[in-house]
């Protein structure tokens, strides 16, 4: 049968249409978004440069008058971001960010070295601290400091001795040994409080070399029957002194007697500002282990906000927590590993092999939650996948050049706010922790350059850093081997 011309034309048109490539609707498929308040972030970035630490003097009085919690065994302390304690006189916000990132890189190197030593069964007693000359001007120059675990980004006000003297101590979930600088000093760095004097405390007690706490130290020695300790960090910083017991006070919420703590007479490195370190790791000498805490939690406020929050021991976990299994590495009991199953961007799961975040039989790999690391590090393959997913959904945003360790940045200088893809962590049991936009797109200068605040790890270890944790109460439920994330609980 012959085809008439109109029918033939229609048939050809349909054939041609069927051969055309699909429309761009697949690229415009709606994805999950959230709003980044650019103006608010830039305002805080400007304000933090002019914050005066003297404003904290009145709050220090309040910190010693904290209201007791409902349980007699619960303790609470205020937490302060570094910039509210130390005035480091950065001339602009870009310089401040570079300083933070320099400290952060050294911190990550220190953690990975600690794990590597454990995996290779190398004892710290086989190592010797790097001898470096510390110049006075270096103490206020964090960009060149190379500080590691001792630098600290969040500080708590802790009482030591009887009568209690108040000191700013670094909060550190990546360390176990508690210590503070002590008189007499053979070498002490600059700190914001007067140096602790053991002669004015009635509860100061040296530990013998046979004491259980002394035996548990990684590096120890004996002098005149007294226990000596040394803690060395990955950047060559270290603290050396007597290992003693003292009373540790938590504001008005209580105190604990005979806590093992290092009384450091030789403390070399650029710790800057803090009197010492509060070890909250999972090892037997950490503060959490010594006071037999069933749980502890903290909420890290935005480092640019000038506000404070709390560090709490034995407080109940918030009912709305997104929980995940808390795992242990048999090679190293200090770190808090979490069972992460994946990451989503724009509501879509990123293609990441399931074993990427698992702790291997050798003890390598896995992902930890850390209070001292700022920027979340993901195993390189996982990072590349997450970054690529984010870039694919932000092609409408004006790109900017990379900055320091960030390779994905944007120019938001002409915007007040912007809608961006969501980023979420996923745990077993279909649990999802969704991050606020300001926890993964952060300003790196005052001009409106924002960067995607994730970075590749130089090792198999991944780390959830404190920028991603900001504004979230992170609860380590030690009794039930869970970690909980509760947004907006500061």
Coordinates of C-alpha atoms in Angstrom, one line a residue:
X1 CA 0.0 0.0 0.0
X2 CA 1.4 3.4 -0.9
X3 CA 1.9 5.9 1.9
X4 CA 0.5 9.4 1.4
X5 CA 3.0 12.3 1.9
X6 CA 1.5 13.6 5.2
X7 CA 1.6 10.2 6.8
X8 CA 5.2 9.6 5.5
X9 CA 6.3 13.0 6.9
X10 CA 4.8 12.1 10.3
X11 CA 6.5 8.7 10.4
X12 CA 9.9 10.2 9.5
X13 CA 9.5 12.9 12.2
X14 CA 8.7 10.3 14.9
X15 CA 11.7 8.2 13.8
X16 CA 14.0 11.3 14.0
X17 CA 12.7 12.2 17.5
X18 CA 13.3 8.7 18.8
X19 CA 16.9 8.9 17.7
X20 CA 17.6 12.3 19.4
X21 CA 19.6 12.2 22.7
X22 CA 17.5 12.5 25.9
X23 CA 16.6 15.9 27.1
X24 CA 18.5 17.7 29.9
X25 CA 15.8 16.9 32.4
X26 CA 18.1 14.3 34.0
X27 CA 20.5 17.0 34.8
X28 CA 17.8 19.2 36.3
X29 CA 16.2 16.5 38.5
X30 CA 15.5 18.1 41.9
X31 CA 18.0 17.3 44.6
X32 CA 18.0 18.0 48.3
X33 CA 19.2 21.5 49.2
X34 CA 19.7 23.7 52.2
X35 CA 20.4 27.4 52.6
X36 CA 23.8 28.8 53.4
X37 CA 23.6 32.2 55.2
X38 CA 26.6 34.0 53.6
X39 CA 26.1 37.3 55.4
X40 CA 26.0 35.7 58.8
X41 CA 29.2 33.7 58.2
X42 CA 31.1 36.8 56.9
X43 CA 29.8 38.9 59.8
X44 CA 31.2 36.4 62.3
X45 CA 34.4 36.1 60.4
X46 CA 34.9 39.9 60.8
X47 CA 33.8 39.9 64.5
X48 CA 36.2 37.1 65.6
X49 CA 39.2 39.3 64.6
X50 CA 38.2 42.0 67.1
X51 CA 37.1 39.7 70.0
X52 CA 38.8 40.7 73.3
X53 CA 39.6 37.8 75.6
X54 CA 39.3 40.1 78.6
X55 CA 35.5 39.9 78.1
X56 CA 35.8 36.4 79.5
X57 CA 37.0 37.5 82.9
X58 CA 33.4 38.0 84.2
X59 CA 32.4 34.6 82.7
X60 CA 35.3 32.9 84.5
X61 CA 33.6 33.8 87.8
X62 CA 30.4 32.3 86.5
X63 CA 32.2 29.1 85.5
X64 CA 33.1 28.4 89.1
X65 CA 29.4 28.7 90.0
X66 CA 27.9 26.2 87.6
X67 CA 24.6 24.6 88.7
X68 CA 24.9 21.0 89.7
X69 CA 23.3 18.5 87.4
X70 CA 20.5 16.2 88.6
X71 CA 22.9 13.3 89.3
X72 CA 25.6 13.7 92.0
X73 CA 28.0 11.8 89.7
X74 CA 27.5 14.2 86.8
X75 CA 30.0 17.0 86.0
X76 CA 29.9 19.9 83.7
X77 CA 32.5 22.4 82.4
X78 CA 32.4 25.3 80.0
X79 CA 34.0 25.0 76.6
X80 CA 35.6 27.9 74.8
X81 CA 36.9 28.2 71.2
X82 CA 40.6 29.0 70.9
X83 CA 40.0 32.6 69.5
X84 CA 38.0 33.6 72.6
X85 CA 41.0 32.8 74.9
X86 CA 43.9 33.9 72.8
X87 CA 44.4 37.2 71.0
X88 CA 46.8 36.2 68.3
X89 CA 46.5 39.5 66.4
X90 CA 45.8 38.2 62.9
X91 CA 45.6 41.2 60.5
X92 CA 42.8 39.6 58.5
X93 CA 40.6 36.5 58.4
X94 CA 42.5 34.9 55.6
X95 CA 45.6 34.9 57.8
X96 CA 43.6 33.4 60.7
X97 CA 42.3 30.6 58.5
X98 CA 45.8 29.8 57.3
X99 CA 46.9 29.5 60.9
X100 CA 44.1 27.2 61.7
X101 CA 44.8 25.0 58.7
X102 CA 48.5 24.8 59.5
X103 CA 47.7 23.6 63.0
X104 CA 45.2 21.2 61.6
X105 CA 47.6 19.6 59.2
X106 CA 50.1 19.0 62.0
X107 CA 47.3 17.6 64.2
X108 CA 46.3 15.1 61.5
X109 CA 50.0 14.1 61.0
X110 CA 50.3 13.5 64.7
X111 CA 47.2 11.3 64.8
X112 CA 48.3 9.2 61.8
X113 CA 51.8 8.8 63.2
X114 CA 50.3 7.7 66.6
X115 CA 48.3 5.0 64.8
X116 CA 51.2 4.0 62.5
X117 CA 53.4 3.4 65.5
X118 CA 50.7 1.2 67.1
X119 CA 50.2 -0.8 63.9
X120 CA 54.0 -1.4 63.6
X121 CA 54.3 -2.3 67.3
X122 CA 56.7 0.5 67.8
X123 CA 57.0 1.7 71.4
X124 CA 57.2 5.4 72.1
X125 CA 60.1 4.6 74.5
X126 CA 62.1 3.7 71.4
X127 CA 61.7 7.3 70.1
X128 CA 63.3 10.5 71.1
X129 CA 61.7 14.0 70.8
X130 CA 63.0 16.2 68.1
X131 CA 65.2 18.8 69.6
X132 CA 64.3 22.2 68.1
X133 CA 65.1 25.7 69.2
X134 CA 61.9 27.5 70.2
X135 CA 62.2 31.3 69.7
X136 CA 60.0 33.6 71.8
X137 CA 58.4 35.2 68.8
X138 CA 57.3 31.8 67.5
X139 CA 55.0 31.4 70.5
X140 CA 52.6 33.9 68.9
X141 CA 53.0 32.7 65.3
X142 CA 50.7 29.7 64.8
X143 CA 51.2 29.7 61.0
X144 CA 54.7 28.5 61.5
X145 CA 54.2 26.6 64.7
X146 CA 53.7 23.1 63.4
X147 CA 51.7 22.4 66.5
X148 CA 50.2 18.9 66.9
X149 CA 47.9 17.5 69.5
X150 CA 49.0 20.0 72.1
X151 CA 47.8 23.1 70.2
X152 CA 44.1 22.7 70.8
X153 CA 41.1 24.4 69.3
X154 CA 38.7 24.2 72.3
X155 CA 39.6 25.0 76.0
X156 CA 37.9 24.1 79.3
X157 CA 38.3 25.9 82.6
X158 CA 39.4 23.2 85.1
X159 CA 40.2 23.4 88.8
X160 CA 43.4 21.6 89.9
X161 CA 44.6 21.2 93.5
X162 CA 43.2 22.0 96.9
X163 CA 42.3 24.8 97.2
X164 CA 41.5 24.7 93.5
X165 CA 43.3 26.9 91.1
X166 CA 41.5 27.4 87.7
X167 CA 43.4 26.7 84.5
X168 CA 42.5 26.6 80.8
X169 CA 43.0 23.1 79.5
X170 CA 42.8 21.8 76.0
X171 CA 40.0 19.3 75.3
X172 CA 41.5 16.3 73.4
X173 CA 39.7 13.1 72.5
X174 CA 42.9 11.9 70.7
X175 CA 45.1 11.7 73.8
X176 CA 45.0 9.9 77.1
X177 CA 47.5 11.4 79.5
X178 CA 46.3 14.5 81.4
X179 CA 49.1 17.1 82.2
X180 CA 49.7 20.7 83.0
X181 CA 52.8 22.9 83.4
X182 CA 54.3 23.0 86.9
X183 CA 56.7 25.0 88.9
X184 CA 59.6 24.9 89.0
X185 CA 60.0 25.1 85.2
X186 CA 63.2 24.1 83.5
X187 CA 61.4 25.0 80.2
X188 CA 57.8 26.2 80.1
X189 CA 55.9 27.9 77.2
X190 CA 53.7 30.9 77.5
X191 CA 50.2 30.3 79.0
X192 CA 47.3 32.6 79.8
X193 CA 47.1 31.5 83.5
X194 CA 49.7 31.5 86.2
X195 CA 51.7 28.3 86.2
X196 CA 50.5 25.7 88.7
X197 CA 52.5 25.5 91.9
X198 CA 52.3 22.1 93.6
X199 CA 53.6 23.5 96.9
X200 CA 50.4 25.4 97.6
X201 CA 48.1 22.3 97.1
X202 CA 47.3 20.0 100.0
X203 CA 46.3 17.2 97.7
X204 CA 49.4 17.0 95.5
X205 CA 50.8 13.4 95.7
X206 CA 53.7 12.0 93.7
X207 CA 53.2 8.5 92.4
X208 CA 55.7 5.7 93.1
X209 CA 57.4 3.8 90.2
X210 CA 55.4 0.7 91.2
X211 CA 52.0 2.5 91.1
X212 CA 49.6 1.1 88.6
X213 CA 49.2 4.4 86.8
X214 CA 53.0 4.7 86.4
X215 CA 53.1 1.2 84.9
X216 CA 50.4 2.1 82.4
X217 CA 52.4 5.0 80.9
X218 CA 53.8 4.5 77.4
X219 CA 57.0 6.2 78.4
X220 CA 58.1 6.4 82.1
X221 CA 61.2 6.5 84.2
X222 CA 62.1 6.4 87.9
X223 CA 64.0 9.0 90.0
X224 CA 64.3 8.7 93.8
X225 CA 61.4 6.3 93.8
X226 CA 59.1 8.8 92.0
X227 CA 57.4 8.2 88.7
X228 CA 58.5 10.4 85.7
X229 CA 56.4 10.6 82.5
X230 CA 57.0 11.8 79.0
X231 CA 54.4 12.5 76.3
X232 CA 55.8 13.2 72.8
X233 CA 53.7 14.4 69.9
X234 CA 54.0 13.9 66.2
X235 CA 55.5 17.4 65.6
X236 CA 58.4 17.0 68.1
X237 CA 56.6 18.8 70.9
X238 CA 56.7 17.1 74.3
X239 CA 56.1 17.4 78.0
X240 CA 58.2 15.8 80.7
X241 CA 57.9 15.8 84.5
X242 CA 56.6 14.0 87.5
X243 CA 53.5 11.8 87.3
X244 CA 51.3 12.6 90.3
X245 CA 47.8 12.5 91.6
X246 CA 45.7 15.7 92.2
X247 CA 42.2 16.8 92.9
X248 CA 40.4 17.9 89.7
X249 CA 37.4 20.2 90.1
X250 CA 34.5 20.7 87.7
X251 CA 33.2 24.1 88.6
X252 CA 30.6 23.8 91.3
X253 CA 29.4 20.5 90.0
X254 CA 31.9 18.5 91.9
X255 CA 35.5 17.3 92.1
X256 CA 37.4 14.0 91.9
X257 CA 40.4 13.1 94.2
X258 CA 43.6 11.4 93.2
X259 CA 43.4 11.8 89.4
X260 CA 46.7 10.9 87.8
X261 CA 48.1 13.9 86.0
X262 CA 51.5 14.9 84.6
X263 CA 53.2 17.7 86.4
X264 CA 55.3 19.1 83.5
X265 CA 58.6 20.8 84.3
X266 CA 60.0 20.7 80.7
X267 CA 57.3 21.4 78.1
X268 CA 58.7 22.2 74.7
X269 CA 56.6 23.0 71.7
X270 CA 54.1 25.7 70.8
X271 CA 51.1 24.7 72.7
X272 CA 50.2 28.4 73.2
X273 CA 47.9 29.6 75.9
X274 CA 46.6 26.4 77.6
X275 CA 48.0 25.4 80.9
X276 CA 47.9 21.7 79.8
X277 CA 45.8 19.0 78.2
X278 CA 42.7 17.1 79.3
X279 CA 43.0 13.6 77.8
X280 CA 39.6 12.3 76.9
X281 CA 40.7 9.3 74.8
X282 CA 39.7 5.7 75.4
X283 CA 42.9 4.5 77.1
X284 CA 43.2 3.7 80.9
X285 CA 44.9 7.0 81.8
X286 CA 42.4 9.3 80.3
X287 CA 40.2 11.5 82.5
X288 CA 37.1 9.6 81.3
X289 CA 38.6 6.2 82.3
X290 CA 40.0 7.4 85.6
X291 CA 36.7 8.9 86.8
X292 CA 34.9 5.8 85.4
X293 CA 32.6 7.9 83.3
X294 CA 29.7 6.0 81.7
X295 CA 29.5 8.7 79.1
X296 CA 30.8 12.2 78.2
X297 CA 29.6 14.7 75.7
X298 CA 30.5 18.1 74.3
X299 CA 29.0 20.7 72.0
X300 CA 31.5 22.7 70.0
X301 CA 30.2 26.1 69.2
X302 CA 31.2 27.8 65.9
X303 CA 34.8 28.9 66.4
X304 CA 34.0 32.4 65.0
X305 CA 31.0 33.0 67.3
X306 CA 32.7 34.1 70.6
X307 CA 30.2 31.9 72.5
X308 CA 30.8 29.0 74.8
X309 CA 29.2 25.6 75.5
X310 CA 29.7 22.7 77.8
X311 CA 31.7 19.5 78.3
X312 CA 29.6 17.1 80.4
X313 CA 30.4 13.8 82.1
X314 CA 27.7 11.1 82.9
X315 CA 24.8 13.2 81.6
X316 CA 22.0 11.4 79.7
X317 CA 22.2 11.3 76.0
X318 CA 19.6 13.5 74.3
X319 CA 16.6 11.5 73.1
X320 CA 16.8 12.8 69.6
X321 CA 20.4 11.7 69.0
X322 CA 21.4 10.1 65.7
X323 CA 23.3 7.1 67.1
X324 CA 26.0 5.0 65.6
X325 CA 28.0 2.0 67.0
X326 CA 31.2 3.1 68.7
X327 CA 34.0 0.8 67.7
X328 CA 37.4 -0.1 69.2
X329 CA 40.7 -0.7 67.4
X330 CA 42.5 -3.6 69.1
X331 CA 45.8 -2.0 68.1
X332 CA 45.1 1.4 69.7
X333 CA 42.5 2.0 72.4
X334 CA 42.8 5.9 72.4
X335 CA 40.7 6.7 69.3
X336 CA 36.9 6.6 69.1
X337 CA 36.0 4.8 65.8
X338 CA 32.4 5.0 64.5
X339 CA 30.6 2.7 62.1
X340 CA 29.9 5.0 59.1
X341 CA 28.1 3.3 56.2
X342 CA 28.2 6.1 53.7
X343 CA 27.9 9.8 52.7
X344 CA 25.1 11.4 50.7
X345 CA 25.2 14.7 48.7
X346 CA 22.0 16.3 47.5
X347 CA 20.1 13.4 49.1
X348 CA 21.8 10.8 46.9
X349 CA 24.2 8.3 48.3
X350 CA 27.7 8.7 46.9
X351 CA 29.2 5.6 45.4
X352 CA 31.9 4.5 48.0
X353 CA 33.0 0.9 48.5
X354 CA 31.4 -0.3 51.8
X355 CA 34.8 -1.4 53.2
X356 CA 36.2 2.1 52.9
X357 CA 35.3 3.2 56.4
X358 CA 35.8 -0.2 58.1
X359 CA 38.7 -0.9 60.5
X360 CA 40.8 -3.6 58.9
X361 CA 42.0 -6.7 60.7
X362 CA 45.5 -5.2 60.8
X363 CA 44.0 -2.1 62.6
X364 CA 44.3 0.2 59.6
X365 CA 41.5 2.3 58.0
X366 CA 38.3 3.2 59.8
X367 CA 36.9 6.6 60.7
X368 CA 37.2 8.3 64.1
X369 CA 35.4 11.2 65.7
X370 CA 38.0 13.7 66.9
X371 CA 37.6 17.0 68.9
X372 CA 41.0 18.4 67.9
X373 CA 41.0 17.9 64.1
X374 CA 39.2 20.8 62.3
X375 CA 38.6 19.6 58.8
X376 CA 37.0 16.2 58.1
X377 CA 39.5 13.9 56.3
X378 CA 38.2 11.2 54.1
X379 CA 40.2 8.3 52.5
X380 CA 41.3 9.8 49.2
X381 CA 39.0 7.7 46.9
X382 CA 36.0 8.5 49.1
X383 CA 36.9 12.2 49.2
X384 CA 37.2 12.4 45.4
X385 CA 33.8 10.8 45.1
X386 CA 32.1 13.1 47.6
X387 CA 33.8 16.2 46.1
X388 CA 32.9 15.3 42.6
X389 CA 29.2 14.7 43.6
X390 CA 29.1 18.1 45.2
X391 CA 30.8 19.9 42.2
X392 CA 28.4 18.2 39.8
X393 CA 25.4 19.7 41.7
X394 CA 27.0 23.2 42.1
X395 CA 27.8 24.0 38.5
X396 CA 25.5 27.0 38.7
X397 CA 27.7 28.6 41.4
X398 CA 30.7 30.8 40.5
X399 CA 33.9 28.9 41.2
X400 CA 37.0 30.3 42.9
X401 CA 40.6 29.2 43.0
X402 CA 41.6 26.5 45.6
X403 CA 42.8 27.6 49.0
X404 CA 45.5 25.8 51.1
X405 CA 44.3 22.2 51.4
X406 CA 40.9 23.0 49.8
X407 CA 40.5 22.2 46.1
X408 CA 36.8 23.2 45.7
X409 CA 36.0 26.8 46.4
X410 CA 33.3 29.3 45.4
X411 CA 33.0 33.1 44.9
X412 CA 29.9 34.2 46.9
X413 CA 31.0 37.9 47.1
X414 CA 27.8 39.1 45.4
X415 CA 25.4 37.0 47.4
X416 CA 23.6 37.3 50.7
X417 CA 22.6 33.6 50.8
X418 CA 22.6 30.7 48.5
X419 CA 20.9 27.3 48.2
X420 CA 23.4 24.4 48.1
X421 CA 23.3 20.6 48.1
X422 CA 22.8 18.9 51.4
X423 CA 25.6 16.7 52.9
X424 CA 24.8 13.9 55.3
X425 CA 26.6 11.1 57.1
X426 CA 24.9 7.7 57.2
X427 CA 25.1 5.0 59.9
X428 CA 23.8 1.5 60.3
X429 CA 20.0 1.2 61.0
X430 CA 19.2 3.9 58.4
X431 CA 20.4 6.6 60.8
X432 CA 21.3 9.9 59.1
X433 CA 23.2 13.0 60.5
X434 CA 22.5 15.9 58.2
X435 CA 25.0 18.8 58.4
X436 CA 24.1 22.5 58.3
X437 CA 25.5 24.2 55.2
X438 CA 27.9 26.3 57.3
X439 CA 29.5 23.1 58.6
X440 CA 30.8 22.2 55.1
X441 CA 31.0 25.5 53.2
X442 CA 33.2 27.9 55.2
X443 CA 34.6 31.4 54.5
X444 CA 38.4 31.5 54.0
X445 CA 38.6 35.3 53.7
X446 CA 36.5 38.4 54.2
X447 CA 35.8 38.9 50.5
X448 CA 33.3 36.1 50.1
X449 CA 35.4 33.1 49.1
X450 CA 33.9 29.9 50.6
X451 CA 35.4 26.4 50.3
X452 CA 34.1 22.9 50.6
X453 CA 35.4 21.9 54.1
X454 CA 36.5 18.3 53.4
X455 CA 40.0 17.1 52.5
X456 CA 41.6 13.8 51.4
X457 CA 43.5 11.8 54.0
X458 CA 47.1 11.0 53.5
X459 CA 46.5 7.6 55.0
X460 CA 43.7 5.0 55.2
X461 CA 42.4 6.6 58.4
X462 CA 39.4 9.0 58.0
X463 CA 38.5 11.6 60.6
X464 CA 35.3 13.5 61.4
X465 CA 36.6 16.9 62.4
X466 CA 35.2 19.6 64.6
X467 CA 34.1 22.0 61.8
X468 CA 31.5 19.3 60.8
X469 CA 30.7 18.8 64.5
X470 CA 30.0 22.5 65.3
X471 CA 26.6 23.1 66.8
X472 CA 26.0 19.4 67.5
X473 CA 26.2 17.7 70.9
X474 CA 28.4 14.7 70.4
X475 CA 27.8 12.1 73.1
X476 CA 30.1 9.2 73.7
X477 CA 27.9 6.6 75.4
X478 CA 30.7 4.4 76.7
X479 CA 28.5 2.1 78.7
X480 CA 26.5 1.2 75.5
X481 CA 29.3 1.6 72.9
X482 CA 27.3 4.2 71.0
X483 CA 28.1 7.7 69.8
X484 CA 25.2 10.1 69.4
X485 CA 24.9 13.3 67.3
X486 CA 22.3 15.8 68.4
X487 CA 22.0 19.0 66.3
X488 CA 21.3 22.3 68.0
X489 CA 22.0 21.1 71.6
X490 CA 24.7 23.6 72.6

